[in-house]
Coordinates of C-alpha atoms in Angstrom, one line a residue:
M871 CA -36.5 19.7 8.2
R872 CA -33.6 19.7 10.7
V873 CA -31.8 17.0 8.7
R874 CA -32.2 18.9 5.5
V875 CA -30.9 22.1 7.0
L876 CA -27.8 20.4 8.4
F877 CA -27.2 18.8 5.1
W878 CA -27.2 22.1 3.2
V879 CA -25.2 24.0 5.9
C880 CA -22.3 21.5 5.5
V881 CA -22.4 20.7 1.8
G882 CA -21.2 24.1 0.6
C883 CA -18.0 24.4 2.6
W884 CA -16.1 21.2 1.7
L885 CA -12.9 21.1 -0.3
L886 CA -11.5 17.9 -1.8
S887 CA -9.4 17.1 1.4
G888 CA -6.1 17.4 -0.5
R889 CA -7.1 15.2 -3.4
L890 CA -6.6 18.0 -6.0
L891 CA -3.9 17.1 -8.4
A892 CA -1.6 20.1 -8.8
Q893 CA 0.2 20.7 -12.1
P894 CA 3.7 19.4 -11.4
A895 CA 6.6 21.7 -11.6
P896 CA 9.2 20.6 -14.2
A897 CA 11.6 19.1 -11.6
D898 CA 8.7 17.2 -9.9
S899 CA 8.1 15.3 -13.1
L900 CA 11.6 13.8 -13.2
V901 CA 11.8 10.1 -12.5
L902 CA 13.7 9.3 -9.3
A903 CA 13.3 5.5 -9.5
R904 CA 11.9 2.7 -11.6
V905 CA 10.9 -0.6 -10.0
N906 CA 9.7 -3.4 -12.4
G907 CA 8.4 -0.7 -14.7
H908 CA 6.7 1.4 -12.0
E909 CA 8.0 5.0 -12.2
L910 CA 8.4 7.1 -9.0
T911 CA 8.6 10.8 -9.8
V912 CA 10.3 13.5 -7.6
G913 CA 6.9 15.1 -7.0
R914 CA 5.2 11.9 -5.9
F915 CA 8.2 11.0 -3.6
N916 CA 8.2 14.4 -1.9
K917 CA 4.4 14.2 -1.3
S918 CA 4.7 10.7 0.1
Y919 CA 7.7 11.6 2.2
L920 CA 6.1 14.6 3.8
E921 CA 3.0 12.5 4.8
Y922 CA 5.5 10.0 6.3
L923 CA 7.1 12.7 8.4
I924 CA 3.8 13.9 9.7
R925 CA 2.5 10.4 10.4
T926 CA 5.6 9.3 12.2
G927 CA 6.9 12.5 13.9
R928 CA 10.4 11.8 12.6
N929 CA 12.8 14.5 11.5
D930 CA 13.8 15.5 7.9
T931 CA 17.3 14.1 7.2
P932 CA 19.0 12.6 4.1
A933 CA 19.0 9.3 5.9
N934 CA 15.3 9.4 6.5
R935 CA 14.7 10.5 2.9
W936 CA 16.8 7.6 1.6
R937 CA 15.0 5.2 4.0
H938 CA 11.6 6.3 2.7
L939 CA 12.8 5.7 -0.8
Q940 CA 13.8 2.2 0.1
L941 CA 10.4 1.6 1.7
I942 CA 8.6 2.7 -1.4
I943 CA 10.7 0.3 -3.5
D944 CA 9.8 -2.5 -1.0
T945 CA 6.2 -1.6 -1.4
Y946 CA 6.3 -1.8 -5.2
L947 CA 7.9 -5.2 -5.0
L948 CA 5.3 -6.4 -2.6
A949 CA 2.5 -5.0 -4.7
D950 CA 3.7 -7.0 -7.7
E951 CA 3.8 -10.1 -5.6
A952 CA 0.3 -9.3 -4.3
R953 CA -0.9 -9.2 -7.9
R954 CA 0.8 -12.5 -8.6
R955 CA -1.2 -14.0 -5.7
G956 CA -4.5 -12.5 -6.9
F957 CA -4.9 -9.8 -4.3
D958 CA -5.9 -7.3 -7.0
Q959 CA -9.0 -9.4 -7.6
R960 CA -10.2 -9.4 -4.0
P961 CA -13.4 -7.4 -3.3
D962 CA -11.6 -5.1 -0.8
F963 CA -9.1 -4.0 -3.4
L964 CA -11.7 -3.6 -6.1
A965 CA -13.8 -1.4 -3.8
F966 CA -10.7 0.6 -2.9
A967 CA -9.6 1.1 -6.5
D968 CA -13.1 2.1 -7.5
R969 CA -13.2 4.7 -4.7
E970 CA -9.8 6.1 -5.5
I971 CA -10.5 6.4 -9.2
K972 CA -13.7 8.3 -8.4
L973 CA -11.8 10.6 -6.0
A974 CA -9.0 11.3 -8.5
V975 CA -11.5 11.9 -11.4
G976 CA -13.7 14.1 -9.3
A977 CA -10.7 16.1 -8.1
R978 CA -9.5 16.6 -11.7
Y979 CA -13.0 17.7 -12.7
F980 CA -13.1 20.2 -9.8
E981 CA -9.8 21.6 -10.7
K982 CA -10.4 21.8 -14.3
H983 CA -13.7 23.6 -14.1
F984 CA -13.3 25.8 -11.1
S985 CA -10.0 27.1 -12.4
D986 CA -11.8 28.6 -15.4
S987 CA -13.7 30.9 -13.0
L988 CA -10.7 32.2 -11.2
P989 CA -9.2 35.6 -12.0
A990 CA -5.8 35.6 -13.4
P991 CA -3.0 36.4 -10.9
T992 CA -1.7 39.9 -11.0
E993 CA 1.8 40.8 -12.0
M994 CA 2.6 41.6 -8.3
E995 CA 1.2 38.3 -7.1
V996 CA 3.2 36.3 -9.7
R997 CA 6.4 38.1 -8.8
E998 CA 5.8 37.6 -5.0
A999 CA 5.1 33.9 -5.7
F1000 CA 8.4 33.7 -7.6
R1001 CA 10.3 35.2 -4.7
R1002 CA 8.5 32.7 -2.3
S1003 CA 9.5 29.9 -4.6
K1004 CA 13.2 30.8 -3.9
E1005 CA 12.5 30.6 -0.2
T1006 CA 13.0 27.5 2.0
I1007 CA 11.7 27.5 5.6
A1008 CA 12.8 25.4 8.5
L1009 CA 9.4 24.3 10.0
R1010 CA 8.5 22.7 13.3
H1011 CA 5.0 21.6 14.3
L1012 CA 2.9 20.0 16.9
F1013 CA 0.4 17.5 15.5
F1014 CA -3.0 16.4 16.8
R1015 CA -5.9 14.3 15.6
D1016 CA -8.2 16.1 17.9
A1017 CA -9.1 19.9 17.7
R1018 CA -9.6 20.1 21.5
Q1019 CA -6.1 18.8 22.2
A1020 CA -4.6 21.2 19.7
Q1021 CA -6.4 24.2 21.3
E1022 CA -5.2 23.1 24.8
A1023 CA -1.6 22.9 23.6
Y1024 CA -2.0 26.4 22.0
E1025 CA -3.2 27.8 25.3
R1026 CA -0.2 26.3 27.0
L1027 CA 2.1 27.9 24.5
K1028 CA 0.4 31.3 25.0
A1029 CA 0.9 30.8 28.7
G1030 CA 4.7 30.6 28.2
E1031 CA 5.5 26.9 27.8
D1032 CA 8.5 26.0 25.7
F1033 CA 7.5 24.8 22.1
V1034 CA 10.3 22.2 21.9
Q1035 CA 9.5 20.8 25.4
L1036 CA 5.9 20.5 24.4
A1037 CA 6.9 18.8 21.2
N1038 CA 8.7 16.1 23.2
E1039 CA 5.5 15.5 25.1
V1040 CA 3.2 15.5 22.0
F1041 CA 5.5 13.1 20.1
R1042 CA 6.3 11.0 23.2
T1043 CA 10.0 10.9 22.8
E1044 CA 11.9 8.5 25.0
A1045 CA 14.4 11.1 26.0
F1046 CA 14.5 14.9 25.4
D1047 CA 15.0 15.5 21.7
S1048 CA 15.8 19.1 20.7
S1049 CA 14.6 18.3 17.1
A1050 CA 11.2 16.9 18.1
G1051 CA 8.5 18.0 15.7
F1052 CA 11.1 19.3 13.2
L1053 CA 9.8 18.9 9.6
G1054 CA 13.1 20.0 8.1
Y1055 CA 13.7 22.6 5.4
V1056 CA 10.7 22.6 3.1
R1057 CA 9.2 24.7 0.3
Y1058 CA 5.7 26.0 0.4
S1059 CA 4.7 24.0 -2.6
E1060 CA 5.4 20.8 -0.7
L1061 CA 3.0 21.6 2.1
D1062 CA -0.7 21.2 2.5
D1063 CA -2.3 24.5 1.3
A1064 CA -3.7 25.5 4.7
V1065 CA -0.3 24.8 6.3
A1066 CA 1.5 26.7 3.6
E1067 CA -0.8 29.7 3.8
T1068 CA -0.3 29.9 7.6
A1069 CA 3.5 29.4 7.4
E1070 CA 3.9 32.2 4.9
T1071 CA 2.5 34.7 7.4
L1072 CA 4.6 33.6 10.4
R1073 CA 7.7 35.6 11.6
V1074 CA 10.7 33.5 12.5
G1075 CA 10.1 32.1 16.0
Q1076 CA 6.4 32.8 16.0
F1077 CA 3.9 30.0 16.6
S1078 CA 0.5 29.8 14.9
P1079 CA -3.0 29.0 16.3
P1080 CA -4.1 25.5 15.4
V1081 CA -4.5 25.1 11.7
R1082 CA -6.3 22.2 10.1
S1083 CA -4.8 20.1 7.2
R1084 CA -6.1 16.9 5.7
Y1085 CA -4.1 15.0 8.3
G1086 CA -5.4 16.7 11.4
W1087 CA -4.5 19.8 13.4
H1088 CA -1.1 21.5 13.5
I1089 CA 0.5 24.3 15.5
L1090 CA 3.4 25.7 13.4
R1091 CA 6.6 27.5 14.1
V1092 CA 9.0 28.8 11.5
E1093 CA 12.5 28.3 12.8
E1094 CA 14.4 29.9 9.9
R1095 CA 13.9 31.3 6.4
L1096 CA 16.5 30.8 3.7
Y1097 CA 16.4 33.0 0.7
N1098 CA 18.1 32.6 -2.7
P1099 CA 19.2 36.2 -3.3
L1100 CA 19.6 35.5 -7.1
L1101 CA 16.3 36.6 -8.6
T1102 CA 17.0 37.0 -12.3
E1103 CA 14.4 38.4 -14.7
S1104 CA 15.3 35.7 -17.3
E1105 CA 14.5 32.9 -14.8
F1106 CA 11.2 34.7 -13.8
Q1107 CA 10.1 34.9 -17.4
Y1108 CA 11.1 31.2 -17.9
R1109 CA 9.1 30.1 -14.9
R1110 CA 6.2 32.6 -15.1
K1111 CA 3.7 30.3 -16.7
S1112 CA 4.2 27.5 -14.1
I1113 CA 4.1 30.0 -11.2
E1114 CA 0.8 31.4 -12.5
T1115 CA -0.6 27.8 -12.7
Q1116 CA 0.5 27.1 -9.1
L1117 CA -1.1 30.3 -7.9
R1118 CA -4.4 29.5 -9.6
L1119 CA -4.4 25.9 -8.1
R1120 CA -3.8 27.2 -4.6
R1121 CA -6.6 29.7 -4.9
L1122 CA -8.8 26.9 -6.3
R1123 CA -8.2 24.7 -3.3
L1124 CA -8.7 27.5 -0.8
E1125 CA -11.7 29.1 -2.4
G1126 CA -13.4 26.1 -3.9
D1127 CA -16.3 26.0 -1.4
R1128 CA -18.2 28.5 -3.4
F1129 CA -17.9 26.4 -6.6
V1130 CA -19.1 23.3 -4.6
R1131 CA -22.1 25.2 -3.2
R1132 CA -23.2 26.4 -6.6
L1133 CA -22.8 22.9 -8.0
M1134 CA -24.8 21.2 -5.3
E1135 CA -27.5 23.8 -5.3
S1136 CA -28.0 23.2 -9.1
L1137 CA -28.8 19.5 -8.5
N1138 CA -32.3 20.0 -6.9
V1139 CA -31.3 17.7 -4.1
Q1140 CA -34.2 16.1 -2.2
V1141 CA -33.4 14.3 1.1
D1142 CA -35.7 11.4 2.2
E1143 CA -35.8 12.4 5.9
A1144 CA -37.2 9.1 7.1
A1145 CA -34.3 7.2 5.4
A1146 CA -31.9 9.8 6.6
R1147 CA -33.0 9.3 10.2
Q1148 CA -32.5 5.5 9.7
V1149 CA -28.9 6.1 8.5
V1150 CA -28.1 8.4 11.4
A1151 CA -29.5 5.9 13.9
A1152 CA -27.5 3.0 12.3
V1153 CA -24.2 5.0 12.4
Q1154 CA -24.8 6.2 16.0
E1155 CA -25.4 2.6 17.0
A1156 CA -22.3 1.3 15.2
L1157 CA -19.9 4.1 16.3
R1158 CA -20.6 4.2 20.0
P1159 CA -18.8 7.1 21.8
S1160 CA -15.7 6.2 23.7
A1161 CA -14.0 7.9 26.7
S1162 CA -11.1 9.1 24.5
P1163 CA -11.0 10.4 20.9
P1164 CA -10.1 7.9 18.2
L1165 CA -6.5 7.7 17.2
V1166 CA -7.4 7.4 13.5
S1167 CA -9.1 9.8 11.2
T1168 CA -11.5 7.2 9.6
I1169 CA -13.7 4.5 11.1
S1170 CA -12.3 1.1 11.8
A1171 CA -13.0 -2.1 9.9
E1172 CA -15.1 -3.4 12.7
E1173 CA -17.2 -0.2 12.8
L1174 CA -17.5 -0.3 9.0
Q1175 CA -18.9 -3.8 9.2
A1176 CA -21.3 -2.9 11.9
V1177 CA -22.6 0.0 9.8
E1178 CA -23.0 -2.3 6.8
Q1179 CA -25.0 -4.8 8.8
A1180 CA -27.3 -2.0 10.0
L1181 CA -28.0 -0.5 6.6
T1182 CA -30.3 -1.6 3.8
P1183 CA -28.2 -0.9 0.7
E1184 CA -31.1 -0.2 -1.6
T1185 CA -32.6 2.5 0.7
V1186 CA -32.8 5.8 -1.2
L1187 CA -31.4 8.6 0.8
I1188 CA -31.3 11.4 -1.8
T1189 CA -32.7 12.1 -5.2
Y1190 CA -31.0 14.7 -7.4
T1191 CA -30.9 15.9 -11.0
L1192 CA -27.6 15.8 -13.0
N1193 CA -27.3 16.7 -16.6
G1194 CA -31.1 16.6 -17.0
Q1195 CA -31.4 13.1 -15.5
Q1196 CA -32.8 12.2 -12.2
R1197 CA -30.4 10.2 -10.0
T1198 CA -30.5 8.5 -6.7
F1199 CA -28.0 8.2 -3.9
T1200 CA -28.6 5.1 -1.7
A1201 CA -27.4 3.9 1.7
G1202 CA -25.2 1.5 -0.2
D1203 CA -23.5 4.4 -2.1
Y1204 CA -22.9 6.1 1.2
Y1205 CA -21.4 3.0 2.8
R1206 CA -18.9 2.7 -0.1
W1207 CA -17.6 6.2 0.7
L1208 CA -17.3 5.6 4.5
P1209 CA -13.6 4.5 4.5
V1210 CA -12.5 7.9 3.4
L1211 CA -14.9 10.1 5.3
P1212 CA -13.6 11.9 8.5
Y1213 CA -14.4 9.9 11.7
R1214 CA -15.7 12.8 13.7
E1215 CA -17.9 14.0 10.9
V1216 CA -19.4 10.5 10.4
R1217 CA -19.9 10.1 14.2
Y1218 CA -21.2 13.5 15.2
R1219 CA -22.5 15.0 12.0
T1220 CA -23.7 12.1 10.0
M1221 CA -25.8 13.9 7.4
A1222 CA -22.8 16.2 6.8
S1223 CA -20.8 13.1 5.9
V1224 CA -23.6 12.0 3.6
G1225 CA -23.4 15.3 1.8
R1226 CA -19.6 14.9 1.5
A1227 CA -20.1 11.4 0.0
L1228 CA -22.7 12.7 -2.4
R1229 CA -20.3 15.5 -3.4
N1230 CA -17.6 13.0 -4.2
E1231 CA -20.0 10.9 -6.2
V1232 CA -21.4 13.8 -8.3
L1233 CA -17.9 15.2 -9.1
A1234 CA -16.8 11.7 -10.2
E1235 CA -19.8 11.3 -12.5
L1236 CA -19.1 14.7 -14.1
G1237 CA -15.5 13.8 -14.5
F1238 CA -16.2 10.4 -16.1
A1239 CA -18.6 12.1 -18.5
E1240 CA -15.6 14.0 -19.8
G1241 CA -13.2 11.0 -19.9
L1242 CA -11.0 12.3 -17.2
E1243 CA -10.2 8.8 -16.0
H1244 CA -7.6 8.8 -18.8
D1245 CA -5.9 12.1 -17.6
P1246 CA -2.2 11.4 -17.0
R1247 CA -2.3 13.0 -13.5
V1248 CA -5.3 10.8 -12.5
L1249 CA -3.5 7.7 -13.8
E1250 CA -0.3 8.5 -11.9
T1251 CA -2.2 9.1 -8.6
V1252 CA -4.3 5.9 -8.9
R1253 CA -1.3 3.7 -9.8
F1254 CA 0.7 4.9 -6.8
L1255 CA -2.2 4.5 -4.4
A1256 CA -3.0 1.0 -5.8
N1257 CA 0.6 -0.1 -5.3
A1258 CA 0.6 1.2 -1.7
Y1259 CA -2.7 -0.6 -1.0
L1260 CA -1.6 -3.9 -2.4
G1261 CA 1.8 -3.7 -0.7
D1262 CA 0.2 -3.0 2.7
A1263 CA -2.4 -5.7 2.1
L1264 CA 0.4 -8.3 1.5
R1265 CA 2.2 -7.1 4.6
R1266 CA -0.9 -7.6 6.7
H1267 CA -1.4 -11.1 5.2
L1268 CA 2.2 -12.1 6.0
E1269 CA 1.9 -10.8 9.5
T1270 CA -1.3 -12.8 10.1
H1271 CA -0.9 -16.0 8.1
E1272 CA 2.8 -16.6 7.5
R1273 CA 4.5 -15.9 10.7
V1274 CA 7.8 -17.8 11.5
E1275 CA 9.2 -18.9 14.8
P1276 CA 12.5 -17.1 15.3
T1277 CA 15.6 -18.9 16.6
E1278 CA 17.1 -18.1 20.0
M1279 CA 20.1 -16.6 18.1
Q1280 CA 17.8 -14.2 16.2
V1281 CA 16.0 -13.2 19.4
R1282 CA 19.3 -12.4 21.1
R1283 CA 20.6 -10.5 18.1
A1284 CA 17.4 -8.5 17.9
F1285 CA 17.7 -7.7 21.6
E1286 CA 21.3 -6.5 21.2
E1287 CA 20.9 -4.6 17.9
L1288 CA 17.3 -3.4 17.5
G1289 CA 16.9 -1.2 20.6
Y1290 CA 15.1 -3.6 23.0
R1291 CA 17.8 -3.1 25.6
R1292 CA 16.5 0.2 27.0
L1293 CA 17.2 2.2 30.1
K1294 CA 14.6 1.4 32.7
S1295 CA 15.6 3.7 35.5
A1296 CA 18.5 5.8 36.7
R1297 CA 19.4 7.2 40.1
V1298 CA 21.8 10.1 39.9
H1299 CA 23.6 12.6 42.1
Y1300 CA 24.7 15.8 40.2
W1301 CA 24.9 19.5 40.5
T1302 CA 24.8 22.5 38.1
I1303 CA 25.8 26.1 38.2
Y1304 CA 24.2 28.5 35.7
A1305 CA 26.9 30.5 33.9
G1306 CA 25.0 32.2 31.1
S1307 CA 27.8 32.6 28.4
A1308 CA 30.1 29.8 27.3
E1309 CA 33.1 31.9 28.2
R1310 CA 31.9 32.3 31.8
A1311 CA 31.1 28.6 32.1
R1312 CA 34.7 27.7 31.0
Q1313 CA 36.1 30.1 33.6
L1314 CA 34.0 28.6 36.4
R1315 CA 35.0 25.1 35.3
E1316 CA 38.7 26.0 35.4
Q1317 CA 38.3 27.5 38.9
I1318 CA 36.4 24.5 40.2
T1319 CA 39.0 22.1 38.7
A1320 CA 41.9 24.1 40.2
G1321 CA 40.2 24.1 43.6
T1322 CA 39.9 27.9 43.9
L1323 CA 36.1 27.9 43.8
D1324 CA 33.7 25.9 46.0
P1325 CA 30.7 25.4 43.6
R1326 CA 28.3 25.4 46.6
T1327 CA 29.1 29.0 47.3
D1328 CA 27.7 30.1 43.9
T1329 CA 24.2 31.6 44.1
S1330 CA 22.9 29.5 41.1
Y1331 CA 24.2 26.2 42.6
V1332 CA 21.6 23.4 42.3
E1333 CA 22.1 19.9 43.6
Y1334 CA 19.9 16.9 42.9
R1335 CA 19.8 13.3 44.2
G1336 CA 17.2 10.8 43.1
E1337 CA 15.5 9.3 40.0
L1338 CA 16.6 10.8 36.7
G1339 CA 13.7 12.7 35.1
R1340 CA 12.8 13.8 31.5
D1341 CA 13.8 17.4 31.6
K1342 CA 16.3 19.1 29.2
L1343 CA 19.3 18.1 31.3
S1344 CA 18.5 14.4 31.6
A1345 CA 20.0 13.2 28.4
Y1346 CA 23.3 14.9 29.2
V1347 CA 23.3 13.7 32.8
R1348 CA 22.9 10.1 31.6
K1349 CA 25.9 10.3 29.3
A1350 CA 28.3 12.7 31.1
L1351 CA 31.7 11.6 32.4
L1352 CA 31.5 11.0 36.1
Q1353 CA 33.2 13.3 38.7
Q1354 CA 34.4 15.7 36.0
P1355 CA 33.0 19.2 35.6
L1356 CA 32.0 20.0 32.1
V1357 CA 30.5 23.0 30.2
L1358 CA 27.0 22.4 28.9
C1359 CA 25.3 24.9 26.6
L1360 CA 21.6 24.1 25.9
Q1361 CA 21.4 27.1 23.6
R1362 CA 23.3 30.3 23.0
D1363 CA 24.0 32.2 26.2
S1364 CA 22.4 29.5 28.3
C1365 CA 25.3 27.5 29.5
Y1366 CA 26.0 25.6 32.7
V1367 CA 28.7 23.8 34.6
L1368 CA 27.5 20.2 35.1
Y1369 CA 29.1 17.8 37.5
V1370 CA 27.8 14.2 37.8
A1371 CA 29.0 12.6 41.1
E1372 CA 27.2 9.3 41.0
R1373 CA 25.0 7.5 38.5
T1374 CA 23.3 4.0 38.6
L1375 CA 21.6 2.9 35.4
R1376 CA 19.3 -0.1 35.1
Y1377 CA 18.6 -1.6 31.7
T1378 CA 16.1 -4.0 30.4
E1379 CA 17.3 -7.7 30.5
L1380 CA 16.7 -10.1 27.7
E1381 CA 14.5 -12.4 29.8
E1382 CA 12.1 -9.5 30.4
V1383 CA 11.3 -8.8 26.7
A1384 CA 12.1 -12.2 25.0
D1385 CA 8.4 -13.1 24.5
T1386 CA 7.8 -9.6 23.0
I1387 CA 10.8 -9.9 20.7
R1388 CA 9.7 -13.4 19.5
A1389 CA 6.2 -12.2 18.7
Q1390 CA 7.5 -9.2 16.7
L1391 CA 10.1 -11.2 14.8
A1392 CA 7.5 -13.7 13.9
R1393 CA 5.4 -10.9 12.5
L1394 CA 8.3 -9.1 10.7
L1395 CA 10.6 -11.8 9.4
P1396 CA 8.2 -13.2 6.7
E1397 CA 8.2 -9.9 4.9
M1398 CA 12.0 -9.7 5.0
Q1399 CA 12.3 -13.3 3.8
L1400 CA 9.9 -12.6 0.9
L1401 CA 11.8 -9.4 -0.1
A1402 CA 15.1 -11.4 0.0
T1403 CA 13.7 -13.6 -2.7
L1404 CA 12.1 -10.7 -4.7
Y1405 CA 15.1 -8.4 -4.9
P1406 CA 17.5 -10.6 -7.0
K1407 CA 14.7 -11.0 -9.6
A1408 CA 13.6 -7.4 -9.7
S1409 CA 14.5 -4.6 -12.1
I1410 CA 15.4 -1.6 -10.0
E1411 CA 16.9 1.7 -11.1
V1412 CA 17.5 4.6 -8.7
D1413 CA 18.8 7.9 -10.0
T1414 CA 21.3 8.5 -7.1
T1415 CA 22.6 11.6 -8.9
L1416 CA 19.1 13.1 -8.9
F1417 CA 18.7 12.1 -5.2
V1418 CA 21.9 13.9 -4.3
Q1419 CA 20.9 17.0 -6.3
M1420 CA 17.6 17.0 -4.3
M1421 CA 19.6 17.0 -1.0
Q1422 CA 22.0 19.7 -2.2
A1423 CA 19.1 21.9 -3.4
L1424 CA 17.7 21.7 0.2
R1425 CA 21.2 22.6 1.6
M1426 CA 21.3 19.3 3.5
K1427 CA 24.7 18.2 4.8
G1428 CA 26.2 15.0 3.5
P1429 CA 26.5 12.1 3.4
W1430 CA 23.4 12.2 1.3
I1431 CA 23.3 8.4 0.7
P1432 CA 24.2 6.7 4.0
Q1433 CA 26.8 3.9 3.8
E1434 CA 25.7 2.4 7.0
A1435 CA 22.1 2.3 8.2
E1436 CA 21.3 4.2 11.4
G1437 CA 18.2 4.8 13.5
P1438 CA 15.0 3.1 12.1
A1439 CA 16.8 2.0 9.0
R1440 CA 19.2 0.0 11.2
R1441 CA 16.3 -2.1 12.4
E1442 CA 15.4 -3.0 8.8
A1443 CA 18.9 -3.7 7.8
V1444 CA 19.3 -6.2 10.7
L1445 CA 16.0 -7.9 9.9
R1446 CA 17.1 -8.3 6.3
Q1447 CA 20.3 -9.9 7.4
M1448 CA 18.3 -12.3 9.6
A1449 CA 16.0 -13.2 6.7
G1450 CA 18.3 -14.8 4.3
P1451 CA 21.9 -15.7 3.2
E1452 CA 24.4 -13.2 2.2
T1453 CA 23.6 -13.6 -1.5
L1454 CA 20.0 -12.5 -0.9
R1455 CA 20.8 -9.4 1.1
R1456 CA 19.6 -6.2 -0.3
K1457 CA 22.2 -4.3 -2.3
Q1458 CA 22.6 -0.5 -2.2
P1459 CA 22.6 1.1 -5.6

């Protein structure tokens, strides 16, 4: 009985974990790039890019947007090569494709049918949504996979800790970065619904309690709101229908649990409690608890294999009635959904994860009965995910089976140009005087330079000797001119006079990291070499005009298409140059 109660408690409150396919806005349907016939729309790019920012902790810049576009193009080329090699016939891909088609079809069915039961948005709600659509917010976040860690960070913020300082800790920056956790200027429509709903309610500078998205847990802070003051009635009437659709879709995602509960209750679900206990025991044995929470949101391949070995696929877990026919849900059906089920739910609330898997299966069956596998939005989603899977599968194959031995010249070049020569330690002697305003700091500097003021007599004088730390001043102390007072403003009306008397920096030497560089080049160069052969034969069209218009619409400063690669893109550019002759280097559009 306890197993059955847990199952029903959990089955009613599940949404589709971000799988719902929103009606694209007109601009989102524009084609940004074509690669060997594969089309990448603006909407699909924006969705993929935001996931990339959240996953990597990088900041939103035109250079990072351009880099992500190049990475998608790489992935499309690798996916086509993977098909040529037969990767699309492998059991792992076929299982992945079957699962993603079911998810997309089920999501489309959920959207289609639940939306019919939603009340139409009111005139006031539509007009408010129109005003919101003209608003762009500068958003910063802290991101966690674990709810406990998110709550601990929230308590630290409430106790007065600095948000940016904590962001540097959360994202493990090498040196203090004032833009840590900055997601850039985004529209609400580009955000996860739970994130968007929370961001809409925040005042500028206010941080939120932990909010859960399909990626994990976030603490949000709105840095700035930008409004387009031009709200014309003609534009409102032109966009009214699409705005109403967007409102209905958000309400569908946020309130869909009632629909799911009614659907599942109509199935006359019967749980085989003995079989359920066997599944719970098998999962508990395969996913043994560890001292620290898992870094990923789903179970590992090794754990998946252990669960498979412990299950008897034919074991019937659940019987239910759908469209007048009795159906069964087996341990094998549950196993096939495991790769997309949340880790903590599988580990600690196993029957809840069984209910989630059954929900996915039922919605897919209902969608297939209506032919929704042919829906254009379903097809676009599945194609993109299939290309991403095949591209990553070929990358893993190249890393494992086609490594190359780099030359000593390549090792040295990687050391010099790819960031392996890093600061290991720094001993410094410096002092600061807090001045407050920039004008006051300049006056103090002039007096100190002229010799009319002894800095040690100032009440805010602070002197430091020893190892350089990771506080806000460290990055400036490391780069400041020696024995020359300078004005340093960390923020408005928070300025200092900084004087670095001595500084000894120790950097990594090539010999210390040569083996690491060789191993990483052996893993990375095969992909670069393969891409060097694929690009000359590929058909690639990038609408650079549309890309620039996207950057301008977000009020990003140029250059919008970088002429020279910087940051992470620099690493890839150097690797490409190592991979082949000049004629095979990748060409910028």
